[in-house]
Structures are given as structure tokens and as C-alpha cells.
mmCIF file of C-alpha atoms and ligand atoms in Angstrom:
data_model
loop_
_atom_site.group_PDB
_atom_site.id
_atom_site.type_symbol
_atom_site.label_atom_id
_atom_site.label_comp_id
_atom_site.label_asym_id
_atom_site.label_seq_id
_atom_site.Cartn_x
_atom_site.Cartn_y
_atom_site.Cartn_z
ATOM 1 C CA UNK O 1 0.000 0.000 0.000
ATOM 2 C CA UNK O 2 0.768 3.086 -0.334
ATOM 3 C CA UNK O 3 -1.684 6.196 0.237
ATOM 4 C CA UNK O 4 -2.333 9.608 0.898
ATOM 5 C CA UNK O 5 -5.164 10.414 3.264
ATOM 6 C CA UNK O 6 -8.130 10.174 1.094
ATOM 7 C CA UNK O 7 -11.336 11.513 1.183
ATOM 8 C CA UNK O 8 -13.632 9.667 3.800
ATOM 9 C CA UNK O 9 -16.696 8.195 3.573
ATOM 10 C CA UNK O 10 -18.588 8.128 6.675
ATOM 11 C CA UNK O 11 -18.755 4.053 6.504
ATOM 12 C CA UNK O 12 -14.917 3.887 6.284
ATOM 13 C CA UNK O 13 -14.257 6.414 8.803
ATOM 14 C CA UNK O 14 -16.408 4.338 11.151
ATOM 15 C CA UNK O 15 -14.299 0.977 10.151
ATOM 16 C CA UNK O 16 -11.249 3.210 10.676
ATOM 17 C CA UNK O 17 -12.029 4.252 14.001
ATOM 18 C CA UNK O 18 -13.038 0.606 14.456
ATOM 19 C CA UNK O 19 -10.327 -0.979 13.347
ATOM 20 C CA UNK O 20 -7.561 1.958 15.318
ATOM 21 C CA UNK O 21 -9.274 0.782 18.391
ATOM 22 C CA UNK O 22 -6.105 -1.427 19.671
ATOM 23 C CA UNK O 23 -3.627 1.097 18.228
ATOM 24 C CA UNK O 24 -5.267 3.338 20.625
ATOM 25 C CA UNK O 25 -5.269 0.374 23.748
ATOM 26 C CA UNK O 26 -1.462 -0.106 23.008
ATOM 27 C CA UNK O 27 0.086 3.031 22.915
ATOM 28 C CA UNK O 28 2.515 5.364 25.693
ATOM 29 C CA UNK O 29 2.301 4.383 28.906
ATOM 30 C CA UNK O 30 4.303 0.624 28.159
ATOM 31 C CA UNK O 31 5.426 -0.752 31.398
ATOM 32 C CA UNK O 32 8.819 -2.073 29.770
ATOM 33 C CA UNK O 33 11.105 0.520 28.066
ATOM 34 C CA UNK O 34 12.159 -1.901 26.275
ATOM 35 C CA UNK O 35 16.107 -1.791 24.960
ATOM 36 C CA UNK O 36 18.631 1.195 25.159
ATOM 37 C CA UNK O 37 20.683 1.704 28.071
ATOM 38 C CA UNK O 38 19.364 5.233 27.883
ATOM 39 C CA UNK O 39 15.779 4.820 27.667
ATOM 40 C CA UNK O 40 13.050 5.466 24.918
ATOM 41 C CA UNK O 41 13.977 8.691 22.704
ATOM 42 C CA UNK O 42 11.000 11.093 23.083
ATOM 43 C CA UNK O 43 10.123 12.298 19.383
ATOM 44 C CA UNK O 44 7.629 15.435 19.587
ATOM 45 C CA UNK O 45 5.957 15.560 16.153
ATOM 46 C CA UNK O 46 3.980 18.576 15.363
ATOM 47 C CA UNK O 47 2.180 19.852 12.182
ATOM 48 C CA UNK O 48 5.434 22.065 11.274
ATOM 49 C CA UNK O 49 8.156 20.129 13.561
ATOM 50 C CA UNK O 50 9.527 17.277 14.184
ATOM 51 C CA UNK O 51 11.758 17.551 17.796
ATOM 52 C CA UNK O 52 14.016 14.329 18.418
ATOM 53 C CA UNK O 53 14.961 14.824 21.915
ATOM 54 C CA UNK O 54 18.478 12.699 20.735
ATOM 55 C CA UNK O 55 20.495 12.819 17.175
ATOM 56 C CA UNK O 56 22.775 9.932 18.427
ATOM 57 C CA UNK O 57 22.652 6.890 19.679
ATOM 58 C CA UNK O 58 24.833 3.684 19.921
ATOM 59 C CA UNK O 59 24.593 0.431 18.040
ATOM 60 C CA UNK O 60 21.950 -1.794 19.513
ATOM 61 C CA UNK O 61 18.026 -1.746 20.304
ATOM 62 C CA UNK O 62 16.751 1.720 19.995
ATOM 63 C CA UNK O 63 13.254 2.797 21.100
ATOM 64 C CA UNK O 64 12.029 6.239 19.877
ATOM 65 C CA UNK O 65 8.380 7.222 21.813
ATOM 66 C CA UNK O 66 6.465 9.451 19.091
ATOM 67 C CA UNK O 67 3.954 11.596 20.287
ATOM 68 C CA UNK O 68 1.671 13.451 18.257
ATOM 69 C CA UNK O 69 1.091 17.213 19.461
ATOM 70 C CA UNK O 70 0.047 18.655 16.076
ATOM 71 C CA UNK O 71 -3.325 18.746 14.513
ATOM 72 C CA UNK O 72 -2.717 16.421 12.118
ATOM 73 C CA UNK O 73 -2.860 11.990 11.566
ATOM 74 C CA UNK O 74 1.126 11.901 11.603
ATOM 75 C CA UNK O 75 3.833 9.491 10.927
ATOM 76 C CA UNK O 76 7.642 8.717 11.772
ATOM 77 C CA UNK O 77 10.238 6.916 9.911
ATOM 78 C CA UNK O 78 14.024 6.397 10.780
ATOM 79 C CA UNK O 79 16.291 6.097 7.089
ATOM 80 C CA UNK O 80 19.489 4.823 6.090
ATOM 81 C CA UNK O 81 21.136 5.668 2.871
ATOM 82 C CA UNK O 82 19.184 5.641 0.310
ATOM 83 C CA UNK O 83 15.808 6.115 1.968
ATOM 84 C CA UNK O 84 15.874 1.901 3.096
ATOM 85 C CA UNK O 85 13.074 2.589 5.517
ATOM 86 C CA UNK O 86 14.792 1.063 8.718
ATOM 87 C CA UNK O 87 11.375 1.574 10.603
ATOM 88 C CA UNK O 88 8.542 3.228 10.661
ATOM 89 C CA UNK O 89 5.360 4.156 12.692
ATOM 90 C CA UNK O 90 2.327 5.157 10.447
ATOM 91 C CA UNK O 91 -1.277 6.712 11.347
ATOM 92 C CA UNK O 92 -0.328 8.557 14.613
ATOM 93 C CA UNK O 93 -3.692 10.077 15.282
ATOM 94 C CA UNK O 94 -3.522 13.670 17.033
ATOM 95 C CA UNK O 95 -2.732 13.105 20.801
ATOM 96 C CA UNK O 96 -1.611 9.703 20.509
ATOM 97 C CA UNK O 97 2.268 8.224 21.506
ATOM 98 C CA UNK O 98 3.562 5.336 19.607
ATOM 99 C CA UNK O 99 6.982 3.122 20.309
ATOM 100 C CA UNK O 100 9.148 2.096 17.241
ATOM 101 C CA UNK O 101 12.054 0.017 18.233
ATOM 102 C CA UNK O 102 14.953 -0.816 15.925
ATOM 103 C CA UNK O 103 18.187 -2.459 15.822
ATOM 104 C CA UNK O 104 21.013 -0.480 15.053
ATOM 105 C CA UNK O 105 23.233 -2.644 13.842
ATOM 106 C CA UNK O 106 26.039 -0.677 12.117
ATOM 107 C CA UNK O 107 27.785 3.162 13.007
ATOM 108 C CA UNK O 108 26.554 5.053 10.340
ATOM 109 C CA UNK O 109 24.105 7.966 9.098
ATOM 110 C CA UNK O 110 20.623 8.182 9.200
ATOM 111 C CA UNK O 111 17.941 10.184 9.286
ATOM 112 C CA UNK O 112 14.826 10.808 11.131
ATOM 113 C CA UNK O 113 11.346 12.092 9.919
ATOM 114 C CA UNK O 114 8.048 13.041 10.884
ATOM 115 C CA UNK O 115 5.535 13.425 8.243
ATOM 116 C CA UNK O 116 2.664 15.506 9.044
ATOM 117 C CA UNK O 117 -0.715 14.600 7.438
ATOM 118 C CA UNK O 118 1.390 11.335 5.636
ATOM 119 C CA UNK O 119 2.382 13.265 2.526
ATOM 120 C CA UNK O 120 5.586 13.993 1.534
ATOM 121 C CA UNK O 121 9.371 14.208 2.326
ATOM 122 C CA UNK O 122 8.778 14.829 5.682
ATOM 123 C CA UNK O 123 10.281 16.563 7.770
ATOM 124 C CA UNK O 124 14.107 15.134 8.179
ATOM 125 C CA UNK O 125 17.308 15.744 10.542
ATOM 126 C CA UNK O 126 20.133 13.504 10.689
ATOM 127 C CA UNK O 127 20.785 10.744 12.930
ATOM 128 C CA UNK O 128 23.875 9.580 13.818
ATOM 129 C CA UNK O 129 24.810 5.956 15.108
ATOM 130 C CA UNK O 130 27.997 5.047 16.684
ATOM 131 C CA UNK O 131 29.825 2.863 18.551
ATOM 132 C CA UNK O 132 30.923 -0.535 17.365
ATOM 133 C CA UNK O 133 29.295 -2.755 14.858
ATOM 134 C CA UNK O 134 26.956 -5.673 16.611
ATOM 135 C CA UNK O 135 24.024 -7.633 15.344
ATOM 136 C CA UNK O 136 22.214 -9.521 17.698
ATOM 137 C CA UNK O 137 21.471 -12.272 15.740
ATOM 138 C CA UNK O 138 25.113 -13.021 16.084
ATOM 139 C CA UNK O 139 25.263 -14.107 19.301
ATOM 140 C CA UNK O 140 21.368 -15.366 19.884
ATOM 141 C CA UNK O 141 21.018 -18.696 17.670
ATOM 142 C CA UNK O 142 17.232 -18.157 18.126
ATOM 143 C CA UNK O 143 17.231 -14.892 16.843
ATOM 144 C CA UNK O 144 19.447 -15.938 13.629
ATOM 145 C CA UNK O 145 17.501 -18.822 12.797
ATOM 146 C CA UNK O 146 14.343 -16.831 12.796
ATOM 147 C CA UNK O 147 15.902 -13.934 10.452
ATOM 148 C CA UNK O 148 17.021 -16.987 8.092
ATOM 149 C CA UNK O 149 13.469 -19.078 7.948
ATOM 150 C CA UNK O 150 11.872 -15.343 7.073
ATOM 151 C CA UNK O 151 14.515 -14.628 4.626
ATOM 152 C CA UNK O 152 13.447 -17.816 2.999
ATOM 153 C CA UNK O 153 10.022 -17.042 3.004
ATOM 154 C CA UNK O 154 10.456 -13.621 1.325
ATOM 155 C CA UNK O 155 13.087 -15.139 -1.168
ATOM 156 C CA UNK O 156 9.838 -17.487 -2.405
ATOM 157 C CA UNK O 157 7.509 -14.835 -2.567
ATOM 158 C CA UNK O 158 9.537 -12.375 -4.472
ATOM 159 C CA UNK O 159 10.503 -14.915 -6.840
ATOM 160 C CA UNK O 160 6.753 -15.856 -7.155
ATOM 161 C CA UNK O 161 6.129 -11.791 -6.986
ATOM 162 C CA UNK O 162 8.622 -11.945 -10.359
ATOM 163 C CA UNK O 163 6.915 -14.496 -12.096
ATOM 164 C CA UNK O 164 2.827 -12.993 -11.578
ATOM 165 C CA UNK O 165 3.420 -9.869 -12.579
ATOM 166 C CA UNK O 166 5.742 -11.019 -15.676
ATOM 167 C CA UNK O 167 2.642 -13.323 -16.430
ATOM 168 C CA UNK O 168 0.518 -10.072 -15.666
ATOM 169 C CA UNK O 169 2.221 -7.921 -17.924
ATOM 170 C CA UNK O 170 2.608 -10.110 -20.743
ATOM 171 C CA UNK O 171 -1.532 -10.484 -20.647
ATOM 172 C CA UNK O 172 -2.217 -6.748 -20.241
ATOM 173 C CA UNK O 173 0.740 -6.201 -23.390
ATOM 174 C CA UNK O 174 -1.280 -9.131 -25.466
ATOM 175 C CA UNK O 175 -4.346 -6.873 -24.632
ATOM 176 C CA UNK O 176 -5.860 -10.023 -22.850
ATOM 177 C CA UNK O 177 -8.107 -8.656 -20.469
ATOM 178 C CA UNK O 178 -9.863 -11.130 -19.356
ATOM 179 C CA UNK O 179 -6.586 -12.783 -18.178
ATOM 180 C CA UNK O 180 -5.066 -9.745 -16.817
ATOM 181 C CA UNK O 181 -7.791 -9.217 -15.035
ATOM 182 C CA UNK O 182 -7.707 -12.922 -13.386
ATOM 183 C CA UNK O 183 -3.625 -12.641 -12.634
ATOM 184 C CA UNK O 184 -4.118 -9.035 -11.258
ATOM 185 C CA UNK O 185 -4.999 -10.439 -7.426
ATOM 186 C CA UNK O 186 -2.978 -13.334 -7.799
ATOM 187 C CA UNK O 187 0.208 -11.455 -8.459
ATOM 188 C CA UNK O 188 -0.719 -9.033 -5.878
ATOM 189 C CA UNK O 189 -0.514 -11.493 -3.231
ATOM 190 C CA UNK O 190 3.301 -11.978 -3.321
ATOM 191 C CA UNK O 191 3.431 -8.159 -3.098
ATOM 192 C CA UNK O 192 0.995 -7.857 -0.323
ATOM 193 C CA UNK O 193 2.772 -10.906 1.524
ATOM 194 C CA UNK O 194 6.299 -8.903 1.797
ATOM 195 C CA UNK O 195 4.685 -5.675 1.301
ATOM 196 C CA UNK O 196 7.247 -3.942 4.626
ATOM 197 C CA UNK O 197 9.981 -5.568 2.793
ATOM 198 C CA UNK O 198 9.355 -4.828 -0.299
ATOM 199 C CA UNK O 199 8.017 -0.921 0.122
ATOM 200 C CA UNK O 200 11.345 -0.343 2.568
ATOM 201 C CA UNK O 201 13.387 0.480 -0.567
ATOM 202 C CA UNK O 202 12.957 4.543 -1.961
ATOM 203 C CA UNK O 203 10.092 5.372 -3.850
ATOM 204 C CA UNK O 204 9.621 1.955 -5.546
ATOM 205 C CA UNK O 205 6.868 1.697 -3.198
ATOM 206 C CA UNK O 206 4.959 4.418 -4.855
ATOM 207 C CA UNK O 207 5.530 3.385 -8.241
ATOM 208 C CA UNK O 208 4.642 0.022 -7.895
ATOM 209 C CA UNK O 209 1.612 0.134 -5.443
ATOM 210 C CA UNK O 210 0.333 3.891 -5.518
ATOM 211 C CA UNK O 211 -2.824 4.851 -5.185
ATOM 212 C CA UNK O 212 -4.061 7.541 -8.142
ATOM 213 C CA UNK O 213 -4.060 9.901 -5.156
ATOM 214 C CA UNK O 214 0.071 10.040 -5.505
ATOM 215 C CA UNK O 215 -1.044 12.349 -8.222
ATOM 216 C CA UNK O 216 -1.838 14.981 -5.599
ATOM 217 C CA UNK O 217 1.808 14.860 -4.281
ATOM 218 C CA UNK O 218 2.767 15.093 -8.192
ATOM 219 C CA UNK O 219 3.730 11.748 -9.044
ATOM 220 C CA UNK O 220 2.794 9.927 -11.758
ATOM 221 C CA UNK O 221 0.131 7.306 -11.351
ATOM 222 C CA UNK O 222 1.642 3.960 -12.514
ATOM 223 C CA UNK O 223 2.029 0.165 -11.271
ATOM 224 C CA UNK O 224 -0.728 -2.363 -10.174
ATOM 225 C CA UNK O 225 -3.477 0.367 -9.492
ATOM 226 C CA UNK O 226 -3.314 2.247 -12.525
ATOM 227 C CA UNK O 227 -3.283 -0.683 -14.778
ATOM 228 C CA UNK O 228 -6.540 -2.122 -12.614
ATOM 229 C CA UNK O 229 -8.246 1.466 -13.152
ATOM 230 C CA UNK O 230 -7.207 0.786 -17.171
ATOM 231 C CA UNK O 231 -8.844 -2.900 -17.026
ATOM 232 C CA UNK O 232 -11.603 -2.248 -14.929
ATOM 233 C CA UNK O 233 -12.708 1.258 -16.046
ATOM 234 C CA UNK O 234 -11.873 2.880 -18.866
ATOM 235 C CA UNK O 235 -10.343 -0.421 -20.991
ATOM 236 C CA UNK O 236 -6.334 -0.494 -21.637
ATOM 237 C CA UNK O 237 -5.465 2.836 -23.391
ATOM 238 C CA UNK O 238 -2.155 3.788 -25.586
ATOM 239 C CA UNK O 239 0.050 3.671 -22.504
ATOM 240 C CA UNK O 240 -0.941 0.775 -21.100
ATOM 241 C CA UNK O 241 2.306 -1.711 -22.106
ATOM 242 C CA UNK O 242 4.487 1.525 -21.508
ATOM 243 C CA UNK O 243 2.817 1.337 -18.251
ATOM 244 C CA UNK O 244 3.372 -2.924 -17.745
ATOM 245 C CA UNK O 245 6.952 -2.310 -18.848
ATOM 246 C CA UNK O 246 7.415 0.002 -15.903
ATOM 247 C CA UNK O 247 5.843 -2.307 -13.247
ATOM 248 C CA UNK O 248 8.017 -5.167 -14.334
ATOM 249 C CA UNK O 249 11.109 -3.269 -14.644
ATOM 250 C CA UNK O 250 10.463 -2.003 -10.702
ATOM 251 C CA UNK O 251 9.071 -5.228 -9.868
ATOM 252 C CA UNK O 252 12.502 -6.493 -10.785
ATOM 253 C CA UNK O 253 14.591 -4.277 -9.266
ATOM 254 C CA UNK O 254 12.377 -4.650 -5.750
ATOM 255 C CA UNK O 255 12.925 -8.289 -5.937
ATOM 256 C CA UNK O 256 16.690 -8.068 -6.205
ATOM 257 C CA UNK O 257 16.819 -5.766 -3.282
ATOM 258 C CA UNK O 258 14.571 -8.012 -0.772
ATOM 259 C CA UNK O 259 16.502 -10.720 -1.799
ATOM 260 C CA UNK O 260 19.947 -9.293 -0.937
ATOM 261 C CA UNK O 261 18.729 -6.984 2.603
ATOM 262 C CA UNK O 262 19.637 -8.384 5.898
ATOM 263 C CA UNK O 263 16.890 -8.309 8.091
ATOM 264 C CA UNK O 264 16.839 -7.873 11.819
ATOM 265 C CA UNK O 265 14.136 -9.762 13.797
ATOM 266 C CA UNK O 266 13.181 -6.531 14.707
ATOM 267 C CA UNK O 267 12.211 -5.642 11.247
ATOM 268 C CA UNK O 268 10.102 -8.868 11.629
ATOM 269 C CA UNK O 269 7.974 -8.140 14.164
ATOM 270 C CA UNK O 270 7.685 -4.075 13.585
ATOM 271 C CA UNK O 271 6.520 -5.804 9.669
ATOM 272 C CA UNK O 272 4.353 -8.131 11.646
ATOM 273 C CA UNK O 273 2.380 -5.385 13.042
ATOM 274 C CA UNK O 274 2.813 -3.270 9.717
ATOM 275 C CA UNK O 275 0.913 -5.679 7.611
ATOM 276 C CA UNK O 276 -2.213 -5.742 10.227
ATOM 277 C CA UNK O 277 -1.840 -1.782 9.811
ATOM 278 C CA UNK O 278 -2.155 -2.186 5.994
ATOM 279 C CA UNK O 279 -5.309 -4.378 6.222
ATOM 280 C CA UNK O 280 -6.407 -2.170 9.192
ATOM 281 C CA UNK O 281 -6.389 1.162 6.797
ATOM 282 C CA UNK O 282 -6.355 -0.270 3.675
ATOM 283 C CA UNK O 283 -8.344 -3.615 2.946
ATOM 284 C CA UNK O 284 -10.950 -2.891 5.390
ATOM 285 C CA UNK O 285 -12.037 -0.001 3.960
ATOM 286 C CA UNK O 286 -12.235 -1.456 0.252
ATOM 287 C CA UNK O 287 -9.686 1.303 -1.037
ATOM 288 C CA UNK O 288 -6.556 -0.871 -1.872
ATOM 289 C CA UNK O 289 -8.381 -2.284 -5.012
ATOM 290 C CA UNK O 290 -11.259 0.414 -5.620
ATOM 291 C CA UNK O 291 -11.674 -0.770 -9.162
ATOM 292 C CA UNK O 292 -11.530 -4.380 -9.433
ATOM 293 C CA UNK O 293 -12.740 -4.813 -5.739
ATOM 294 C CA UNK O 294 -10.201 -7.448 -5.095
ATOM 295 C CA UNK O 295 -9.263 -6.560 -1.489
ATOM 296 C CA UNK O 296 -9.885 -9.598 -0.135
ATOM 297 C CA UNK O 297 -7.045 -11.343 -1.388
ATOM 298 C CA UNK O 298 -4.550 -8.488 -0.472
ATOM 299 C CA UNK O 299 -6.168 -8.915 3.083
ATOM 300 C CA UNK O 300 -5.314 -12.565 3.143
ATOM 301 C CA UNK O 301 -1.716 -11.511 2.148
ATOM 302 C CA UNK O 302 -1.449 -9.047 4.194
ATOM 303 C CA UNK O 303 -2.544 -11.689 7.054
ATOM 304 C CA UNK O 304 0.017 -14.479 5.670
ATOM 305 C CA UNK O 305 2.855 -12.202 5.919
ATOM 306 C CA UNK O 306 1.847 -10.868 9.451
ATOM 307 C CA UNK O 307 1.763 -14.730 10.443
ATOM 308 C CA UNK O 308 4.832 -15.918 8.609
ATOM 309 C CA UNK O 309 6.972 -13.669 10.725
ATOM 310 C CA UNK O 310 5.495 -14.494 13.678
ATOM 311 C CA UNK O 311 6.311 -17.969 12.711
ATOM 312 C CA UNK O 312 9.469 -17.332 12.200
ATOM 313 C CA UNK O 313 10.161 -15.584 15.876
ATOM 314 C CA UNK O 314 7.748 -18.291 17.569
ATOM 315 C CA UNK O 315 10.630 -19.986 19.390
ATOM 316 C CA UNK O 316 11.686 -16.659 20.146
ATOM 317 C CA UNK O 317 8.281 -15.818 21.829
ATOM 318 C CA UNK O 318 7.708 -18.577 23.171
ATOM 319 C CA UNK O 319 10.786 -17.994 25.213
ATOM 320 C CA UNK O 320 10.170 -14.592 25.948
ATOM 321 C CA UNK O 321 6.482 -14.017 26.472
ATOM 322 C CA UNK O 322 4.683 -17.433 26.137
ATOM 323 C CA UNK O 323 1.355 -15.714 26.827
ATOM 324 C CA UNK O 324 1.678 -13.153 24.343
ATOM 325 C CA UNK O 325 1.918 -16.279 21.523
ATOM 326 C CA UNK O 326 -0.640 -17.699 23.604
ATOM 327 C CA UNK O 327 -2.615 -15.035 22.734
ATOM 328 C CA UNK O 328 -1.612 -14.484 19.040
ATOM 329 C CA UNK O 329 -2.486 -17.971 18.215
ATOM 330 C CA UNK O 330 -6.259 -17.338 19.437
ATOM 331 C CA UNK O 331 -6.658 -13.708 17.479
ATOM 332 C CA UNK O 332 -4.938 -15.222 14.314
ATOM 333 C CA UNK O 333 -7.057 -18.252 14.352
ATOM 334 C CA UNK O 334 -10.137 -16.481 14.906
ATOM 335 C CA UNK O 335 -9.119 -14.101 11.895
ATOM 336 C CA UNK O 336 -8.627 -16.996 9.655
ATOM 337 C CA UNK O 337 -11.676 -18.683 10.505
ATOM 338 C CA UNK O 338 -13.534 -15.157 9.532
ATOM 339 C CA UNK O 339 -11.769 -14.845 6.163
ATOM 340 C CA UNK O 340 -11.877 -18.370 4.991
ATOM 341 C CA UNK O 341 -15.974 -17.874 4.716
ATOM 342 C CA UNK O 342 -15.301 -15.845 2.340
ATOM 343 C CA UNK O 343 -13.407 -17.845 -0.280
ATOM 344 C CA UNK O 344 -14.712 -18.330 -3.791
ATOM 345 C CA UNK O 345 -13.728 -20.284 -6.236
ATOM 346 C CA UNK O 346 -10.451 -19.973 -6.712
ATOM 347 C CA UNK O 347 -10.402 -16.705 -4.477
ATOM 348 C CA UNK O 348 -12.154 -14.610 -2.454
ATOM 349 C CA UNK O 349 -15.956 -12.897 -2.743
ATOM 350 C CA UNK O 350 -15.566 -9.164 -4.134
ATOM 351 C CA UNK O 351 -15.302 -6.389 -1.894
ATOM 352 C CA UNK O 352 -18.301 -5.140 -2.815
ATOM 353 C CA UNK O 353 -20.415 -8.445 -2.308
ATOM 354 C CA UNK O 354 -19.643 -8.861 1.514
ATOM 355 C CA UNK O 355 -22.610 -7.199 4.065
ATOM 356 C CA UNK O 356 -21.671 -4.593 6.590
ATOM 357 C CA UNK O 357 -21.559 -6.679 8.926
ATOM 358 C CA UNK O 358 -19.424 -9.496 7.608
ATOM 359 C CA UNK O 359 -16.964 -6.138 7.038
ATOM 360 C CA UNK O 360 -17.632 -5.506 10.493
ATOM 361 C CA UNK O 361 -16.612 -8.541 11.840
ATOM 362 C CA UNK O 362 -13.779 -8.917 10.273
ATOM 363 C CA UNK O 363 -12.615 -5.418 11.234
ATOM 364 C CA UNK O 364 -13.135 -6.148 15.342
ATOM 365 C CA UNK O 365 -11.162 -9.369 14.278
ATOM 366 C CA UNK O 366 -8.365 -7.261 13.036
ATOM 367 C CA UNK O 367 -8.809 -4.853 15.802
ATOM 368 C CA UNK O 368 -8.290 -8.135 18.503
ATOM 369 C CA UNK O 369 -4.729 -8.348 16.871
ATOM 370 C CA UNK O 370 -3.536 -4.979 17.402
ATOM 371 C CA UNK O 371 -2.545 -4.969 20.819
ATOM 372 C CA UNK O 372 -1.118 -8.395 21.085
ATOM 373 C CA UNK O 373 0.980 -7.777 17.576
ATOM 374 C CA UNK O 374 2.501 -4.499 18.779
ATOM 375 C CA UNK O 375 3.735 -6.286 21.698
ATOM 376 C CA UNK O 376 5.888 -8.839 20.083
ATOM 377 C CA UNK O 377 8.930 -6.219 18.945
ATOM 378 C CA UNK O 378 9.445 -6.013 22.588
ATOM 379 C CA UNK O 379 9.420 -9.047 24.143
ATOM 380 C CA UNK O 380 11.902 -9.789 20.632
ATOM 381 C CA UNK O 381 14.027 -6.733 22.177
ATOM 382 C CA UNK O 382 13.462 -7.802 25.891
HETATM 383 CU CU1 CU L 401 -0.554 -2.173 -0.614
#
């Protein structure tokens, strides 16, 4: 995903506020500061500032505490080179305090940002890490095994990711609609599955997964949505294969990248919680895929993703905070069971075909996972 604020309707506000419930339960206020000899680094982000009450730090678990005090839904991100996203909190209502740990791993550069109202730049200062090089996945077996089992999982799913959307594009360049339109949410999945992988890496987020409101923040709309808006709305128009040529070529260049990045296990369970965030704002609302209505199967993606990491730190957990996986296994299972009625065929019902309620319930199942998912970056970092 990747969006601007849109426009809401008063249904999707309500699912919003619905689904934000848990964000709301789980933020400030933690009992554990969890990592950092030196405590949580308080981030004030306003509607014109963005005050980081540190610019240094050493190598290790770092916990920055973002509090909202402007007007404005906000968001903060920490950067290495290149704009790799190295974390991120998103949808930091007005009021509200939110934890983002990270591992430093390396001395180095970064930067910090607050983004008022989610558009933009942001609003950066630099961020420097010292200190000597550690990684704690070198000296906690646990913790390396569950970095390499996720690596493998994203390695399958961005080699499956490669060959959708070449199948994808070749359709939409044959003018095959009717096939397009069936690969469409099937190549989708492998993006929605590593989505906080695969959108950590510069703008090929945008490019490949925008929204047509990236127009507002004068972008061009290409990738997956506009090409669903071509084969849904209008038909596929002059720049359509110019258009197919562009996802593939980004599509490739994503995959490379998720292939080669090292991961942290704290990039596993802050991507955990990031892909219940996605289906929290995005597929709930039935704005991911406005035009072909085809949310459902970026919500089980979304969902697949959150679990394979999970799986991946379960021994990890289970050592840590047995209740908390306890708990996970109840709210995941109780998700599933939800969005299993709605398979078929070969996929899932249309957004557009499921009852307010069914959207309902599958929002306060969402919702149930909040808390419990937001709590397993610290008991990794504990
Ligand atoms: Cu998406």
C-alpha cells in the first residue's frame, strides 16, 4: 500500500475508528522501556516540527516514543542511505504516543522524519549511530535462525512476486483482459505478503503500489493500481504496455533488493504489526483495489505475511512471552476462521459483495490483533 489520506466516507471512517481501536489500547504508557541503556527517545511531532529529543545513539536496540502534538494523523520513519526505511510508525492520530524500536546494527548515518498529514518528504534531521558494529542475531542462535526461515520465506515470494506480474504484464501487453484481469490479485498477493519488505526500498513503493491519489503529491500514477483502473474502467489505453513495462522493470529491481537486505528480527515483528496496519487502513475499507474490488485477497496476504513472521520468531516468543503467543495464536485463528468464509472459487468474494456486517466482523477481528501484535517487537528486544 501506499496512500495519501483520502477523502472519507462516513462508513470507512467508522471501520477506521473501528479498526484503530487497539492502536489506541497499546500506545505510551508501556510498562517495559524496552532496549537502550538510555531509555526510549521522546520524538515530539507537530504539524510544522519534528523535535528528536536525541540525534545519536549507539549500536543496539533503539526505542524512539512518538507523540503526536500537532493537529494532524502523523507518521515517523528512521532512514538509512538511500531512503531503506529502517522503521517506521504510520497513522499517529492527534494526541496519541507510539513506540518504534529498531536495531542499530552498524555506526553510520541516518535520518529521522516526521511526516505531518502522511504526505511527503517529511520533515528530516540527521541521525547519527555510533559505537561498534553488533548484530544480535550473532550471538542469539534463536534470533538468527528466525531472520534466516523469514529470509526464505520472502526469497519465495519475491521470486513468485517476479513471475505474476511477468505473467501479468505479458496479458495486459497481449491486450488479454480477461486474463489480466484474473492474474491481477494473484500477483498481488506476493506483493501484499512482503509488502514492509518490499516498500522499505525509496520510492519503488509508490511506483509500484500507488494509489491515483500520488497524483496529488505530483507523481505519476503507474504500477498495479493504474493498470486495474485501465482494465476495470476505462479499458487499456495507448500507454498501457508503456505502463506494464514500468511495473516489471520495478518489480525487478524490488525483488533483487529483498533478496539481498539483511533483516533484523526486529524488522520482523515491527513488519508483523505493519501488515495488520495495511489491512487495518487499507483492505478494510475497500480502497486498496477500488476498481476491481479485489481486497480480499490483499487482506489474506497481508494476514500471511503478518503470520509468517510471527512464525518465524515463535521460538523466540515462546521464550520470551509465552502468553503473548498464547494469545496471538487465538486472534490469528479467529481471523482466519472469519476470512476463509469468504473464499470463492479460486479466491475470495468481491469487496463489494460482503454485508456490513461481515466487514464488520472482520474489522473487530483485526482490531483483537492490534494490541497483542505491537507487543511482540518487545518481548523480541526484551
Ligand atoms: Cu498495498
Amino acid at each position: 500500500m501506499f496512500t495519501t489520506p483520502l477523502r472519507a466516507t462516513p462508513l470507512r471512517t467508522a471501520l477506521v475508528a473501528a479498526a484503530s481501536l487497539s492502536v489506541l489500547a497499546a500506545c505510551g504508557g508501556g510498562s517495559t522501556p524496552a532496549a537502550g541503556a538510555d531509555g526510549p527517545i521522546a520524538v515530539e511531532a507537530g504539524d510544522t516540527a519534528c523535535k528528536v529529543a536525541r540525534t545519536s545513539s549507539n549500536t543496539g536496540n533503539v526505542t524512539f516514543e512518538v507523540s503526536n502534538k500537532g493537529s494532524k494523523v502523523t507518521e515517523f520513519y528512521l532512514y538509512a542511505e538511500g531512503d531503506r526505511i529502517l522503521g517506521e510508525v504510520e497513522n499517529i492520530g492527534p494526541g496519541l504516543t507510539r513506540r518504534l524500536i529498531v536495531e542499530l546494527t552498524d555506526a553510520g548515518k541516518l535520518q529521522t522524519a516526521c511526516k505531518p498529514g502522511m504526505v511527503g518528504d517529511g520533515i528530516r534531521a540527521d541521525f547519527t549511530v555510533t559505537g561498534e558494529g553488533r548484530k544480535s542475531v550473532d550471538t542469539d542462535t534463536k534470533l538468527a535462525d528466525a531472520t534466516k526461515e523469514y529470509q526464505r520465506y520472502v526469497n519465495s515470494q519475491a521470486d513468485s512476486l517476479l513471475a505474476k506480474t511477468t505473467e501479468f504484464v505479458d496479458a495486459v501487453k497481449a491486450n488479454k483482459v480477461e486474463d489480466a484481469k484474473a492474474l491481477f490479485p494473484v500477483a498481488r498477493l506476493y506483493w501484499e505478503r512482503i509488502e514492509p519488505v518490499a516498500e522499505s526500498f525509496g520510492d519503488l513503493d509508490p511506483k509500484i503500489d500507488g494509489r491515483e491519489e500520488v497524483i496529488e503529491e505530483g507523481q505519476e500514477f503507474t504500477g498495479f493500481h493504474r493498470l486495474e483502473k485501465d482494465l476495470w474502467t476505462t479499458g487499456l489505453v495507448t500507454d498501457s504496455p508503456a505502463i506494464a513495462d514500468g511495473l516489471l522493470t520495478n518489480v525487478k529491481d524490488v525483488v533483487d533488493k529483498a533478496k539481498s537486505v539483511e533483516l533484523t528480527p526486529l524488522e520482523l515483528a515491527n513488519g508483523a504489526k505493519d501488515l495488520l496496519d495495511e489491512v487495518a487502513t487499507g483492505k478494510i475499507t475497500g480502497e486498496e483495489d477500488r476498481y476491481s474490488h479485489t481486497d480480499l485477497w490483499d487482506f489474506r496476504a497481508n494476514v500471511d505475511g503478518s503470520q509468517a513472521a510471527v512464525a518465524a520468531l515463535r521460538p523466540v516468543i515462546q521464550e520470551k512471552d509465552a502468553a503473548l503467543l498464547t494469545t496471538l495464536d487465538e486472534k490469528f485463528k479467529a481471523l482466519d476462521d472469519l476470512l476463509e468464509k469468504q473464499r470463492k472459487d479460486d479466491g475470495f468474494k468481491l469487496y463489494t459483495d460482503l454485508t456490513e456486517t461481515e466487514i464488520k466482523d472482520l474489522a473487530a477481528a483485526v482490531d483483537a490483533l492490534g494490541e497483542p501484535i505491537s507487543k511482540v517487537a518487545e518481548a523480541v528486544a526484551k
